[in-house]
Short mmCIF file of C-alpha atoms in Angstrom, two decimals:
data_model
loop_
_atom_site.label_atom_id
_atom_site.label_comp_id
_atom_site.label_asym_id
_atom_site.label_seq_id
_atom_site.Cartn_x
_atom_site.Cartn_y
_atom_site.Cartn_z
CA MET A 1 14.89 106.78 70.97
CA ILE A 2 13.80 107.11 67.32
CA LYS A 3 16.01 104.16 66.35
CA LYS A 4 14.42 102.01 69.08
CA LEU A 5 10.93 102.99 67.95
CA LEU A 6 11.77 102.26 64.31
CA ALA A 7 13.30 98.88 65.21
CA PHE A 8 10.29 98.00 67.38
CA SER A 9 7.90 99.00 64.55
CA ILE A 10 9.73 96.83 62.01
CA ILE A 11 9.77 93.83 64.36
CA PHE A 12 6.08 94.32 65.20
CA LEU A 13 5.20 94.52 61.48
CA PHE A 14 7.17 91.33 60.76
CA ILE A 15 5.55 89.41 63.62
CA GLY A 16 2.11 90.72 62.69
CA THR A 17 2.35 89.52 59.10
CA SER A 18 3.65 86.13 60.28
CA ILE A 19 0.76 85.70 62.68
CA VAL A 20 -1.87 86.74 60.13
CA SER A 21 -0.60 84.31 57.51
CA SER A 22 -0.27 81.47 60.04
CA THR A 23 -3.85 81.82 61.33
CA GLU A 24 -5.46 81.07 57.99
CA LYS A 25 -7.68 77.99 57.93
CA ILE A 26 -5.63 74.80 58.03
CA ASP A 27 -6.86 71.65 56.35
CA ASP A 28 -6.57 68.99 59.08
CA ASP A 29 -6.14 66.22 56.48
CA LYS A 30 -2.98 67.89 55.14
CA CYS A 31 -1.65 68.55 58.64
CA ASN A 32 -1.28 64.84 59.53
CA ILE A 33 -2.43 65.07 63.13
CA ILE A 34 -0.99 62.10 64.99
CA ASN A 35 -2.68 62.60 68.37
CA PHE A 36 -3.48 65.29 70.93
CA ASN A 37 -0.79 64.46 73.48
CA GLY A 38 1.45 67.49 73.01
CA ASN A 39 1.98 70.04 75.74
CA LEU A 40 3.72 73.35 76.25
CA SER A 41 5.09 74.30 79.64
CA GLY A 42 7.48 76.82 81.09
CA TYR A 43 7.66 79.95 83.19
CA VAL A 44 6.38 83.50 82.83
CA ARG A 45 8.72 86.11 84.28
CA ASN A 46 9.36 89.82 84.06
CA ILE A 47 12.60 91.30 82.75
CA SER A 48 14.08 91.10 86.27
CA GLU A 49 13.45 87.31 86.24
CA ASN A 50 10.69 87.55 88.88
CA PRO A 51 7.75 85.15 88.41
CA ILE A 52 4.45 86.55 87.15
CA GLU A 53 1.34 84.93 88.60
CA GLY A 54 -1.95 84.89 86.68
CA ALA A 55 -0.56 85.39 83.17
CA LEU A 56 -2.69 83.77 80.46
CA VAL A 57 -0.75 81.46 78.15
CA ARG A 58 -2.72 80.41 75.08
CA VAL A 59 -1.69 78.05 72.26
CA ILE A 60 -3.67 78.72 69.08
CA PHE A 61 -4.05 76.02 66.40
CA HIS A 62 -6.58 74.82 63.81
CA ASN A 63 -9.13 77.59 64.56
CA THR A 64 -9.18 76.71 68.27
CA TYR A 65 -6.91 76.96 71.30
CA GLU A 66 -5.89 75.54 74.68
CA GLU A 67 -4.79 77.73 77.59
CA ASP A 68 -3.54 77.88 81.17
CA TYR A 69 -2.69 80.55 83.76
CA SER A 70 0.70 80.82 85.42
CA ASP A 71 0.84 79.97 89.13
CA LYS A 72 2.60 81.85 91.97
CA ASP A 73 5.97 80.55 90.72
CA GLY A 74 5.19 81.67 87.16
CA TYR A 75 4.80 78.06 85.97
CA TYR A 76 2.19 77.10 83.35
CA GLN A 77 1.32 73.95 81.37
CA VAL A 78 -0.95 73.91 78.33
CA THR A 79 -2.05 70.38 77.38
CA ASN A 80 -4.11 68.63 74.70
CA ILE A 81 -2.23 70.17 71.75
CA PRO A 82 -2.24 68.20 68.48
CA LEU A 83 1.08 66.74 67.38
CA CYS A 84 1.49 67.59 63.72
CA LYS A 85 3.84 69.45 61.38
CA CYS A 86 1.95 72.75 61.71
CA LEU A 87 3.31 75.70 63.69
CA LYS A 88 1.19 76.93 66.58
CA ILE A 89 0.93 80.45 67.94
CA GLY A 90 1.98 80.89 71.55
CA LYS A 91 0.56 83.98 73.23
CA CYS A 92 1.20 85.21 76.77
CA SER A 93 -0.68 88.16 78.23
CA LYS A 94 -1.46 89.88 81.48
CA GLU A 95 -2.93 93.27 82.26
CA GLU A 96 -0.26 96.01 82.53
CA TYR A 97 2.22 93.94 80.48
CA LYS A 98 3.02 93.89 76.76
CA THR A 99 1.58 90.73 75.15
CA GLU A 100 4.22 88.34 73.81
CA TRP A 101 3.69 86.18 70.70
CA THR A 102 5.78 83.36 69.26
CA LEU A 103 5.46 80.63 66.64
CA LEU A 104 6.15 77.15 68.00
CA GLY A 105 6.49 73.61 66.78
CA ILE A 106 4.86 71.55 69.54
CA HIS A 107 6.21 68.13 70.46
CA GLU A 108 5.26 65.78 73.27
CA ASN A 109 6.94 67.95 75.91
CA THR A 110 7.80 71.41 74.60
CA VAL A 111 9.27 74.03 76.94
CA HIS A 112 9.10 77.78 76.32
CA ASP A 113 9.55 80.58 78.82
CA PHE A 114 7.88 83.97 78.33
CA ILE A 115 9.43 87.25 79.47
CA LEU A 116 6.85 90.02 79.85
CA THR A 117 7.65 93.73 79.90
CA TYR A 118 5.57 96.37 81.66
CA THR A 119 3.72 98.55 79.17
CA GLU A 120 5.15 101.57 81.02
CA ASP A 121 8.66 100.50 79.95
CA PHE A 122 7.99 101.51 76.33
#
């Protein structure tokens, strides 16, 4: 149990420092935004692979964000994301579940599935 807690703490610290450094103000001129036709879609499921309805999926970029909620099948689609060389933060959250974060390079049609874990499971 202590090893799991230590491993979780180290991973959380690593992700936290990555997210903090990646949310600093980005100069749009240096980012070479091509257009805003990128999208992120996928499914939100629990660890048993069951769909989670009503999870908020948010893509954070350039001091703003776009978001969508998962439907009854767990499917979501976030649109209007700028296509550029910058990494975006993908965040998926729902009450009673641990929030998941990831860094993503967004292309025209990017797919990423989120697996959420009950907070009670920790």
